[in-house]
Coordinates of C-alpha atoms in Angstrom, one line a residue:
Chain A
X7 CA 9.6 18.0 -49.5
X8 CA 8.4 14.7 -50.7
X9 CA 5.5 12.3 -50.0
X10 CA 6.8 9.8 -47.4
X11 CA 4.9 6.6 -46.7
X12 CA 4.3 6.6 -42.9
X13 CA 2.2 3.5 -41.8
X14 CA -1.0 1.7 -42.6
X15 CA -4.1 3.7 -42.0
X16 CA -5.6 0.8 -40.0
X17 CA -2.9 1.4 -37.4
X18 CA -4.4 4.7 -36.5
X19 CA -7.9 4.5 -35.0
X20 CA -10.3 7.5 -35.4
X21 CA -9.7 10.2 -32.8
X22 CA -6.2 9.0 -31.9
X23 CA -2.7 10.2 -32.6
X24 CA 0.6 8.5 -33.2
X25 CA 4.2 9.6 -33.5
X26 CA 6.0 9.0 -36.9
X27 CA 9.7 8.9 -36.4
X28 CA 10.7 8.2 -40.1
X29 CA 11.2 11.9 -41.1
X30 CA 13.9 14.5 -40.3
X31 CA 12.0 15.3 -37.1
X32 CA 9.3 13.5 -35.2
X33 CA 5.8 14.1 -36.6
X34 CA 2.4 13.8 -34.9
X35 CA -0.2 12.1 -37.1
X36 CA -3.8 12.0 -36.0
X37 CA -7.2 11.0 -37.6
X38 CA -10.2 13.1 -37.2
X39 CA -13.5 12.5 -39.1
X40 CA -11.7 10.0 -41.3
X41 CA -9.1 12.7 -42.4
X42 CA -5.5 12.6 -41.3
X43 CA -3.6 15.6 -40.0
X44 CA 0.2 16.0 -39.4
X45 CA 2.0 18.5 -37.3
X46 CA 5.4 18.7 -35.7
X47 CA 5.4 16.3 -32.7
X48 CA 7.8 18.3 -30.4
X49 CA 6.1 20.9 -28.3
X50 CA 7.4 24.5 -29.2
X51 CA 7.6 25.3 -25.5
X52 CA 9.8 22.4 -24.3
X53 CA 11.3 19.3 -25.8
X54 CA 8.5 16.8 -25.3
X55 CA 6.4 14.6 -27.6
X56 CA 2.9 15.9 -28.0
X57 CA 1.8 12.4 -29.1
X58 CA 2.4 11.4 -25.5
X59 CA -0.2 14.0 -24.4
X60 CA -4.0 14.2 -24.8
X61 CA -6.1 14.8 -27.9
X62 CA -9.7 16.2 -27.6
X63 CA -11.8 17.9 -30.2
X64 CA -8.9 18.5 -32.5
X65 CA -6.8 20.1 -29.8
X66 CA -3.6 18.4 -28.5
X67 CA -2.5 19.1 -24.9
X68 CA 1.2 18.6 -24.0
X69 CA 1.5 16.3 -20.9
X70 CA 4.5 18.2 -19.6
X71 CA 3.3 21.8 -19.1
X72 CA -0.2 21.7 -20.6
X73 CA 0.4 23.9 -23.7
X74 CA -2.3 23.3 -26.4
X75 CA -2.3 23.3 -30.2
X76 CA -4.8 22.9 -33.0
X77 CA -3.7 19.7 -34.9
X78 CA -5.4 21.0 -38.1
X79 CA -3.6 24.4 -38.2
X80 CA -0.8 24.1 -35.7
X81 CA -2.0 27.3 -33.9
X82 CA -1.3 27.8 -30.2
X83 CA -4.4 27.3 -28.1
X84 CA -3.0 27.6 -24.6
X85 CA 0.1 29.0 -22.9
X86 CA 2.9 28.4 -22.0
X87 CA 3.6 27.8 -25.7
X88 CA 3.7 30.9 -27.9
X89 CA 4.9 29.5 -31.2
X90 CA 2.7 27.5 -33.7
X91 CA 3.5 24.0 -34.8
X92 CA 4.7 23.3 -38.3
X93 CA 2.0 21.7 -40.3
X94 CA 2.7 18.9 -42.9
X95 CA 0.3 17.9 -45.7
X96 CA -1.1 14.4 -45.1
X97 CA -3.2 12.0 -47.1
X98 CA -4.5 8.4 -47.2
X99 CA -3.8 6.5 -50.3
X100 CA -4.2 2.7 -50.9
X101 CA -4.9 2.3 -47.1
X102 CA -1.6 4.0 -46.3
X103 CA -0.9 7.3 -44.6
X104 CA 1.5 9.6 -46.5
X105 CA 3.2 12.8 -45.2
X106 CA 4.7 15.5 -47.3
X107 CA 7.9 16.2 -45.3
Chain B
X6 CA 19.8 15.2 27.3
X7 CA 20.0 11.5 26.9
X8 CA 23.2 10.2 25.2
X9 CA 21.3 8.3 22.6
X10 CA 19.4 11.3 21.3
X11 CA 19.5 11.4 17.5
X12 CA 17.2 13.0 15.1
X13 CA 13.8 13.8 16.4
X14 CA 13.6 15.8 19.6
X15 CA 13.3 13.3 22.5
X16 CA 11.0 13.7 25.5
X17 CA 11.7 10.2 26.8
X18 CA 15.0 8.4 27.5
X19 CA 15.7 5.0 26.0
X20 CA 15.1 3.4 29.5
X21 CA 11.7 5.1 29.7
X22 CA 10.7 3.9 26.3
X23 CA 11.9 0.4 27.0
X24 CA 9.8 0.5 30.2
X25 CA 6.6 1.4 28.5
X26 CA 5.8 -2.3 28.4
X27 CA 6.4 -4.3 31.5
X28 CA 5.8 -7.9 30.5
X29 CA 6.5 -9.4 33.9
X30 CA 3.8 -7.2 35.5
X31 CA 1.6 -7.7 32.4
X32 CA 1.0 -3.9 31.9
X33 CA 1.8 -1.2 29.4
X34 CA 1.7 2.6 29.2
X35 CA -1.1 4.1 27.1
X36 CA 1.1 7.2 26.4
X37 CA 2.4 5.2 23.4
X38 CA -1.0 6.1 21.8
X39 CA -1.1 9.8 22.5
X40 CA 2.4 11.3 22.9
X41 CA 3.4 13.7 20.1
X42 CA 7.1 13.2 20.7
X43 CA 6.8 9.5 20.5
X44 CA 4.9 9.8 17.3
X45 CA 7.6 11.9 15.7
X46 CA 10.1 9.3 16.8
X47 CA 7.9 6.6 15.2
X48 CA 8.1 8.4 11.9
X49 CA 11.9 8.4 12.0
X50 CA 12.7 5.1 13.6
X51 CA 9.8 2.9 12.4
X52 CA 8.3 4.2 9.2
X53 CA 11.6 5.5 7.7
X54 CA 13.4 2.3 8.4
X55 CA 11.0 -0.6 7.8
X56 CA 9.4 -2.2 4.7
X57 CA 6.0 -0.5 4.2
X58 CA 3.3 -1.8 1.9
X59 CA 2.4 0.4 -1.1
X60 CA -0.4 -1.7 -2.6
X61 CA -0.8 -4.6 -5.1
X62 CA 1.0 -5.1 -8.3
X63 CA -2.3 -5.5 -10.2
X64 CA -3.1 -1.8 -9.3
X65 CA -0.2 -0.7 -11.6
X66 CA -0.3 -3.4 -14.2
X67 CA 0.9 -1.5 -17.3
X68 CA 3.9 0.7 -18.0
X69 CA 3.1 4.2 -16.9
X70 CA 0.5 3.1 -14.4
X71 CA 0.9 4.7 -11.0
X72 CA -0.7 5.0 -7.6
X73 CA 0.2 7.5 -4.9
X74 CA 0.8 6.0 -1.4
X75 CA 2.4 6.8 1.9
X76 CA 5.4 5.7 3.9
X77 CA 4.3 7.0 7.3
X78 CA 3.4 10.6 6.5
X79 CA 5.8 10.8 3.5
X80 CA 3.8 10.8 0.3
X81 CA 5.2 8.7 -2.5
X82 CA 4.6 7.9 -6.1
X83 CA 4.5 4.2 -7.0
X84 CA 5.2 3.9 -10.7
X85 CA 5.4 1.0 -13.2
X86 CA 8.4 1.4 -15.5
X87 CA 8.7 0.5 -19.2
X88 CA 10.8 -2.5 -18.3
X89 CA 8.1 -3.8 -15.9
X90 CA 10.1 -2.8 -12.8
X91 CA 8.5 -0.5 -10.1
X92 CA 9.9 2.7 -8.7
X93 CA 8.8 4.4 -5.5
X94 CA 9.9 8.0 -5.0
X95 CA 9.1 10.8 -2.7
X96 CA 6.1 12.8 -4.0
X97 CA 7.9 16.1 -3.4
X98 CA 9.4 18.5 -6.0
X99 CA 13.0 19.3 -5.2
X100 CA 12.5 23.0 -6.1
X101 CA 9.9 24.2 -3.5
X102 CA 8.6 20.9 -2.2
X103 CA 5.2 20.8 -3.8
X104 CA 3.6 17.4 -4.5
X105 CA 4.7 16.2 -7.9
X106 CA 1.6 14.0 -8.5
X107 CA -1.8 15.0 -7.1
X108 CA -3.9 12.1 -8.4
X109 CA -4.7 8.9 -6.5
X110 CA -3.9 6.8 -9.5
X111 CA -3.6 6.9 -13.3
X112 CA -1.3 6.4 -16.2
X113 CA 1.3 9.1 -17.0
X114 CA 4.3 9.7 -19.2
X115 CA 5.5 12.5 -16.9
X116 CA 4.7 14.1 -13.5
X117 CA 4.7 17.9 -13.6
X118 CA 4.8 20.0 -10.5
X119 CA 1.9 22.4 -10.7
X120 CA 3.7 25.2 -8.9
X121 CA 6.6 26.1 -11.4
X122 CA 6.4 23.2 -13.9
X123 CA 9.5 21.2 -13.0
X124 CA 8.7 17.9 -14.7
X125 CA 9.8 14.4 -13.9
X126 CA 9.6 11.2 -16.0
X127 CA 8.0 7.9 -15.0
X128 CA 11.1 7.0 -13.0
X129 CA 11.2 10.2 -11.1
X130 CA 14.1 11.8 -13.0
X131 CA 13.9 15.5 -13.5
X132 CA 13.5 16.0 -17.3
X133 CA 12.3 19.6 -17.7
X134 CA 12.8 22.9 -15.9
X135 CA 11.0 25.8 -17.5
X136 CA 13.3 28.6 -18.6
X137 CA 16.3 26.4 -17.8
X138 CA 18.7 28.1 -20.1
X139 CA 17.5 31.6 -19.7
X140 CA 16.9 31.6 -15.9
X141 CA 19.4 29.1 -14.6
X142 CA 22.1 30.0 -17.2
X143 CA 22.6 26.3 -18.0
X144 CA 24.1 25.7 -14.6
X145 CA 21.4 23.4 -13.1
X146 CA 22.5 19.8 -13.1
X147 CA 19.1 18.1 -13.6
X148 CA 20.5 14.7 -12.7
X149 CA 21.0 15.8 -9.1
X150 CA 17.5 17.1 -8.6
X151 CA 15.2 14.1 -8.8
X152 CA 13.1 13.2 -5.8
X153 CA 14.4 10.8 -3.2
X154 CA 14.0 7.2 -4.4
X155 CA 13.1 4.3 -2.0
X156 CA 14.1 0.7 -2.2
X157 CA 11.4 -1.4 -3.7
X158 CA 10.6 -5.1 -3.6
X159 CA 7.5 -7.3 -4.0
X160 CA 6.2 -10.3 -2.2
X161 CA 3.6 -12.4 -4.2
X162 CA 1.8 -9.4 -5.6
X163 CA 2.2 -6.9 -2.7
X164 CA 4.6 -4.0 -3.3
X165 CA 6.8 -2.7 -0.4
X166 CA 9.2 0.2 -0.1
X167 CA 11.9 1.1 2.4
X168 CA 13.9 4.3 2.7
X169 CA 16.8 2.7 4.7
X170 CA 19.8 1.4 2.7
X171 CA 20.9 -0.6 5.7
X172 CA 17.6 -2.5 6.2
X173 CA 17.6 -6.2 5.4
X174 CA 16.0 -7.5 2.2
X175 CA 12.2 -7.6 2.1
X176 CA 12.4 -11.4 2.1
X177 CA 14.4 -11.4 5.3
X178 CA 12.3 -8.7 6.9
X179 CA 9.0 -10.6 6.3
X180 CA 10.7 -13.8 7.6
X181 CA 8.3 -16.2 9.3
X182 CA 5.3 -14.0 8.3
X183 CA 5.5 -15.2 4.6
X184 CA 4.2 -18.6 5.8
X185 CA 1.0 -16.9 6.9
X186 CA 0.8 -14.4 4.0
X187 CA 0.9 -17.3 1.6
X188 CA -2.5 -18.5 3.0
X189 CA -4.0 -15.5 1.3
X190 CA -1.5 -14.9 -1.6
X191 CA -0.4 -18.3 -2.8
X192 CA -3.5 -20.5 -3.1
X193 CA -3.3 -20.9 -6.8
X194 CA -0.7 -20.8 -9.6
X195 CA -2.0 -17.4 -10.9
X196 CA -1.7 -15.7 -7.5
X197 CA -4.0 -12.9 -6.6
X198 CA -5.4 -9.7 -8.0
X199 CA -6.8 -6.7 -6.3
X200 CA -10.5 -5.8 -6.7
X201 CA -10.3 -2.4 -8.4
X202 CA -10.4 0.6 -6.0
X203 CA -8.8 1.5 -2.7
X204 CA -11.3 2.6 0.0
X205 CA -9.9 5.4 2.2
X206 CA -11.4 7.0 5.2
X207 CA -10.2 8.9 8.3
X208 CA -10.8 7.9 11.9
X209 CA -9.5 9.6 15.1
X210 CA -7.4 6.8 16.7
X211 CA -3.7 5.8 17.0
X212 CA -2.4 3.4 14.2
X213 CA -1.2 0.9 16.8
X214 CA -4.8 0.0 18.0
X215 CA -5.5 -1.3 14.5
X216 CA -2.1 -2.9 13.9
X217 CA -2.2 -4.7 17.3
X218 CA -5.8 -5.9 16.9
X219 CA -4.9 -7.5 13.6
X220 CA -1.7 -8.9 15.0
X221 CA -3.1 -10.5 18.1
X222 CA -6.7 -9.9 19.0
X223 CA -9.2 -12.6 18.3
X224 CA -10.6 -12.0 21.8
X225 CA -12.9 -9.1 20.7
X226 CA -14.4 -11.2 17.9
X227 CA -15.8 -14.0 20.1
X228 CA -16.6 -12.1 23.2
X229 CA -18.8 -9.0 22.7
X230 CA -17.6 -6.7 20.0
X231 CA -18.6 -8.5 16.8
X232 CA -21.4 -10.8 18.0
X233 CA -24.2 -8.8 16.5
X234 CA -22.4 -8.7 13.1
X235 CA -21.8 -12.5 13.3
X236 CA -25.5 -13.0 14.1
X237 CA -26.5 -10.8 11.1
X238 CA -24.5 -13.1 8.8
X239 CA -25.8 -16.4 10.2
X240 CA -28.3 -18.0 7.7
X241 CA -31.9 -18.3 9.2
X242 CA -32.0 -22.0 9.3
X243 CA -28.7 -22.6 11.1
X244 CA -28.6 -24.0 14.6
X245 CA -26.8 -21.4 16.8
X246 CA -25.0 -24.1 18.7
X247 CA -23.1 -24.7 15.4
X248 CA -21.7 -21.2 15.2
X249 CA -19.8 -21.0 18.5
X250 CA -17.0 -18.5 18.1
X251 CA -13.8 -20.4 17.3
X252 CA -11.4 -21.3 20.2
X253 CA -9.2 -23.8 18.3
X254 CA -6.3 -21.9 16.9
X255 CA -3.1 -20.1 17.6
X256 CA -1.8 -16.7 18.7
X257 CA 1.6 -16.3 17.0
X258 CA 4.4 -13.8 17.6
X259 CA 7.1 -13.5 14.9
X260 CA 10.4 -11.7 14.5
X261 CA 10.5 -8.1 13.4
X262 CA 7.3 -7.2 15.3
X263 CA 5.0 -9.2 13.0
X264 CA 2.1 -11.1 14.6
X265 CA -0.9 -13.2 13.7
X266 CA -3.6 -15.4 15.1
X267 CA -5.6 -18.0 13.4
X268 CA -8.7 -20.2 13.7
X269 CA -8.3 -23.9 12.7
X270 CA -10.8 -26.2 11.2
X271 CA -13.9 -24.0 11.7
X272 CA -15.4 -23.2 8.3
X273 CA -18.6 -22.0 9.8
X274 CA -16.9 -18.8 10.7
X275 CA -16.3 -18.2 7.0
X276 CA -20.0 -18.9 6.3
X277 CA -21.1 -16.0 8.5
X278 CA -18.7 -13.5 6.9
X279 CA -18.3 -14.6 3.3
X280 CA -21.6 -16.6 2.7
X281 CA -22.0 -20.1 1.4
X282 CA -20.6 -19.7 -2.2
X283 CA -17.1 -18.4 -1.2
X284 CA -17.0 -20.7 1.8
X285 CA -17.5 -23.7 -0.5
X286 CA -14.9 -22.3 -2.9
X287 CA -12.4 -22.0 -0.1
X288 CA -13.1 -25.3 1.6
X289 CA -13.9 -27.8 -1.1
X290 CA -13.5 -28.5 -4.8
X291 CA -10.7 -27.8 -7.3
X292 CA -9.5 -24.5 -5.9
X293 CA -9.3 -26.0 -2.4
X294 CA -7.4 -29.0 -3.8
X295 CA -4.9 -26.8 -5.6
X296 CA -4.4 -24.7 -2.5
X297 CA -3.9 -27.9 -0.5
X298 CA -1.2 -29.1 -3.0
X299 CA 0.6 -25.7 -2.7
X300 CA 0.2 -25.0 1.0
X301 CA -0.5 -28.3 2.7
X302 CA -3.7 -29.3 4.4
X303 CA -2.9 -27.8 7.7
X304 CA -2.8 -24.3 6.1
X305 CA -5.8 -24.7 3.9
X306 CA -7.7 -25.7 7.0
X307 CA -6.9 -22.4 8.6
X308 CA -10.2 -20.7 8.6
X309 CA -9.3 -17.0 8.9
X310 CA -5.8 -15.7 9.8
X311 CA -5.6 -12.2 11.2
X312 CA -2.2 -10.7 10.7
X313 CA -0.1 -7.5 11.0
X314 CA 3.1 -7.1 9.2
X315 CA 5.0 -4.5 11.3
X316 CA 4.4 -1.7 11.2
X317 CA 1.1 -1.0 9.5
X318 CA 0.1 -3.7 6.9
X319 CA -2.8 -5.8 8.1
X320 CA -4.9 -8.5 6.4
X321 CA -7.4 -11.2 7.1
X322 CA -6.4 -14.3 5.1
X323 CA -9.5 -16.0 3.8
X324 CA -11.6 -12.9 3.9
X325 CA -8.8 -11.2 2.0
X326 CA -9.2 -7.6 3.2
X327 CA -5.8 -5.9 3.1
X328 CA -5.3 -2.7 4.9
X329 CA -2.7 0.0 5.5
X330 CA -3.1 2.1 8.6
X331 CA -1.7 5.5 7.5
X332 CA -0.6 7.4 10.6
X333 CA -1.7 11.0 10.8
X334 CA -0.4 12.2 14.1
X335 CA -0.8 10.2 17.3
X336 CA -4.6 10.7 17.3
X337 CA -5.6 9.9 13.7
X338 CA -5.3 7.4 10.9
X339 CA -6.3 7.1 7.3
X340 CA -7.6 3.6 6.8
X341 CA -6.7 2.4 3.2
X342 CA -8.2 -0.9 2.3
X343 CA -8.5 -3.1 -0.8
X344 CA -9.6 -6.7 -1.4
X345 CA -7.6 -9.4 -3.1
X346 CA -9.1 -12.5 -4.8
X347 CA -7.5 -15.6 -6.4
X348 CA -6.8 -14.5 -10.0
X349 CA -8.2 -17.7 -11.3
X350 CA -11.4 -17.8 -9.2
X351 CA -14.7 -17.7 -11.3
X352 CA -16.1 -14.2 -11.8
X353 CA -19.1 -15.1 -9.7
X354 CA -16.9 -16.0 -6.8
X355 CA -14.8 -12.8 -7.1
X356 CA -18.0 -10.8 -7.1
X357 CA -19.4 -12.6 -4.1
X358 CA -16.1 -12.2 -2.3
X359 CA -15.9 -8.5 -3.0
X360 CA -19.6 -8.0 -2.0
X361 CA -19.2 -9.7 1.3
X362 CA -16.0 -7.9 2.2
X363 CA -17.8 -4.7 1.6
X364 CA -20.6 -5.9 3.8
X365 CA -18.3 -6.7 6.7
X366 CA -14.9 -4.9 6.3
X367 CA -15.2 -1.6 4.5
X368 CA -16.1 2.0 5.6
X369 CA -19.7 0.8 6.1
X370 CA -18.9 -2.8 7.1
X371 CA -20.7 -4.4 10.0
X372 CA -17.4 -5.5 11.7
X373 CA -15.4 -2.4 10.6
X374 CA -17.7 -0.1 12.4
X375 CA -17.4 -2.2 15.6
X376 CA -13.6 -1.9 15.4
X377 CA -13.5 1.8 14.6
X378 CA -15.9 2.6 17.4
X379 CA -13.7 0.8 19.9
X380 CA -10.4 2.3 18.8
X381 CA -11.8 5.8 18.6
X382 CA -13.5 5.6 21.9
X383 CA -10.3 4.5 23.7
X384 CA -8.5 7.4 22.0
X385 CA -11.1 9.9 23.2
X386 CA -10.9 8.5 26.8
X387 CA -7.1 9.0 26.6
X388 CA -7.6 12.7 26.3
X389 CA -8.2 12.6 30.1
X390 CA -5.2 13.4 32.3
X391 CA -6.1 10.7 34.8
X392 CA -6.9 8.2 32.1
X393 CA -3.5 8.6 30.6
X394 CA -1.8 7.7 33.9
X395 CA -3.5 4.3 34.1
X396 CA -1.6 1.2 32.9
X397 CA -3.4 -1.2 30.5
X398 CA -3.6 -4.9 31.1
X399 CA -1.7 -7.1 28.6
X400 CA -1.1 -10.3 30.6
X401 CA -3.4 -12.7 28.8
X402 CA -1.7 -16.1 28.3
X403 CA 1.6 -14.8 29.7
X404 CA 1.5 -17.4 32.5
X405 CA 0.7 -20.3 30.2
X406 CA 2.9 -19.3 27.2
X407 CA 5.0 -22.1 25.7
X408 CA 7.3 -22.3 22.8
X409 CA 5.8 -25.7 22.0
X410 CA 4.0 -25.4 18.7
X411 CA 1.4 -28.2 18.2
X412 CA 0.8 -27.4 14.5
X413 CA 4.5 -27.0 13.6
X414 CA 3.8 -23.5 12.2
X415 CA 6.6 -20.9 12.4
X416 CA 6.8 -18.2 15.1
X417 CA 6.2 -18.5 18.8
X418 CA 2.7 -19.8 19.3
X419 CA 0.2 -20.1 22.0
X420 CA -2.2 -22.9 21.3
X421 CA -5.4 -21.1 21.9
X422 CA -7.2 -18.4 19.9
X423 CA -7.3 -16.0 22.7
X424 CA -3.8 -14.8 23.8
X425 CA -1.8 -11.7 23.9
X426 CA 1.7 -12.9 23.2
X427 CA 1.6 -11.5 19.7
X428 CA 0.5 -8.1 21.1
X429 CA 3.3 -8.2 23.7
X430 CA 5.7 -9.1 20.9
X431 CA 4.6 -6.2 18.8
X432 CA 4.8 -3.6 21.6
X433 CA 8.1 -5.1 22.9
X434 CA 9.5 -4.8 19.3
X435 CA 8.1 -1.2 19.2
X436 CA 10.1 -0.2 22.3
X437 CA 13.2 -1.9 20.9
X438 CA 13.2 -0.4 17.4
X439 CA 12.3 3.0 18.9
X440 CA 15.5 2.9 21.0
X441 CA 17.8 1.2 18.4
X442 CA 20.0 3.8 16.6
X443 CA 20.5 1.9 13.4
X444 CA 19.8 -1.4 11.6
X445 CA 22.9 -3.3 12.9
X446 CA 21.4 -2.7 16.4
X447 CA 17.8 -3.5 15.2
X448 CA 19.2 -6.9 13.9
X449 CA 20.3 -7.7 17.4
X450 CA 16.8 -7.6 18.8
X451 CA 15.8 -11.1 20.0
X452 CA 12.3 -12.3 19.3
X453 CA 12.0 -14.5 22.3
X454 CA 9.3 -13.3 24.7
X455 CA 10.2 -12.6 28.3
X456 CA 7.5 -15.0 29.5
X457 CA 9.0 -17.9 27.6
X458 CA 12.4 -17.5 29.1

């Protein structure tokens, strides 16, 4: 694991999410209350990008089969998914987002 | 059984269908509006073989934008792709046939069947099958199980789809009608955009009443049906002798069953429907001048063109209401309407245009209600056994029809606003396409009216 520079913080508006493709696997990065969070972007139920889904109150919903996860903890919040998402440490430094991956 | 029977169960022979309009006698058979077996044949031989309008490109401007629409009774998804192209596919999951998309419109990365979760991408390709490995043992070839795709093309903002691989191109199918469509769609360099929202409502009548009226019938507007609505739109200080219903114009029959009629050089009719601001925008000033450069003065001086593109796309050029008559059995339609405006028109004009179309041609519009009342009342009368045996009169202008065309406009015209050649043309084409087994034989249909021979 190492801190990887993702993209400028300004590219990610508050309450939104974005896929980062520059790591070993796609990572979903989102900004909530000024803090950034990073979880595995691929739904644990099926091969689909969660960043293509919907984010509301810190919960991401997959647009394919409507599984839900907490973007802070990776925990499953709705079936059909049963397995949690991997969580990656994330921070903002010098206006850039960094992910430990 | 008749030798030509194919597909839908037939209750009528080809000869009986061809005889449903008798142009020489000037009559036709109202069973075309009520018969269940003819309706099923219409779905097969008309709606599954012709170019049907889906909506306007501006309704799906961005990649991922979609609307749901209908080709006859077949529900479809109309979806903007990442490369800007448009796909139209059957809104039916290939597993158990459930609707893939249940929304009217939106933006989506995928369409998931809500029954078992088969999921399709924006192009309609099957991308996910739950428990695919475990339950199907890896034997399901997802490439083969996308919904049926239609042919898609556009004409100046309007999107069309067609199931039939043998059908001619959209451009060829529209043919002469493009000349009249341009009066609405090609006034300015920027083209048109749809006012947001599609109004949809259900009325109990056959789709052909609506289609034929827009193809051919100016008669109802200037005789009794719409006079109260016209009166309601006349400004208080106008001398009523100046608002005589227009009689200078044409009734035009075109190939492929299309028809239109138009009023010439009578802007006062716009005034009563669209109000003074839009009338001025359409008939004077820079927008009028641009339109005249693009279309020629004879077309910019068309003051209202009512048109039907066979089978079920109608519009009023000038007023710019566009409607799709969605058939729901022989006795019912869903009316789907939206309004187009010149993209470059000032915001105030767009607003005024939209407001006046709502006042006149919408679910609560003063003219719309006249039309719906007439069509639905006829349909109700036709429940009567004796009423169904009567022949309807369709002889107007058949004795005076001429292929001479004083304006030089395309199609076969009759130089008076009130005529029924366009209606006869539409019904004649209806009998011909209903009895033609395939597109090579549809192509052989000749547009020339019997009366002009």
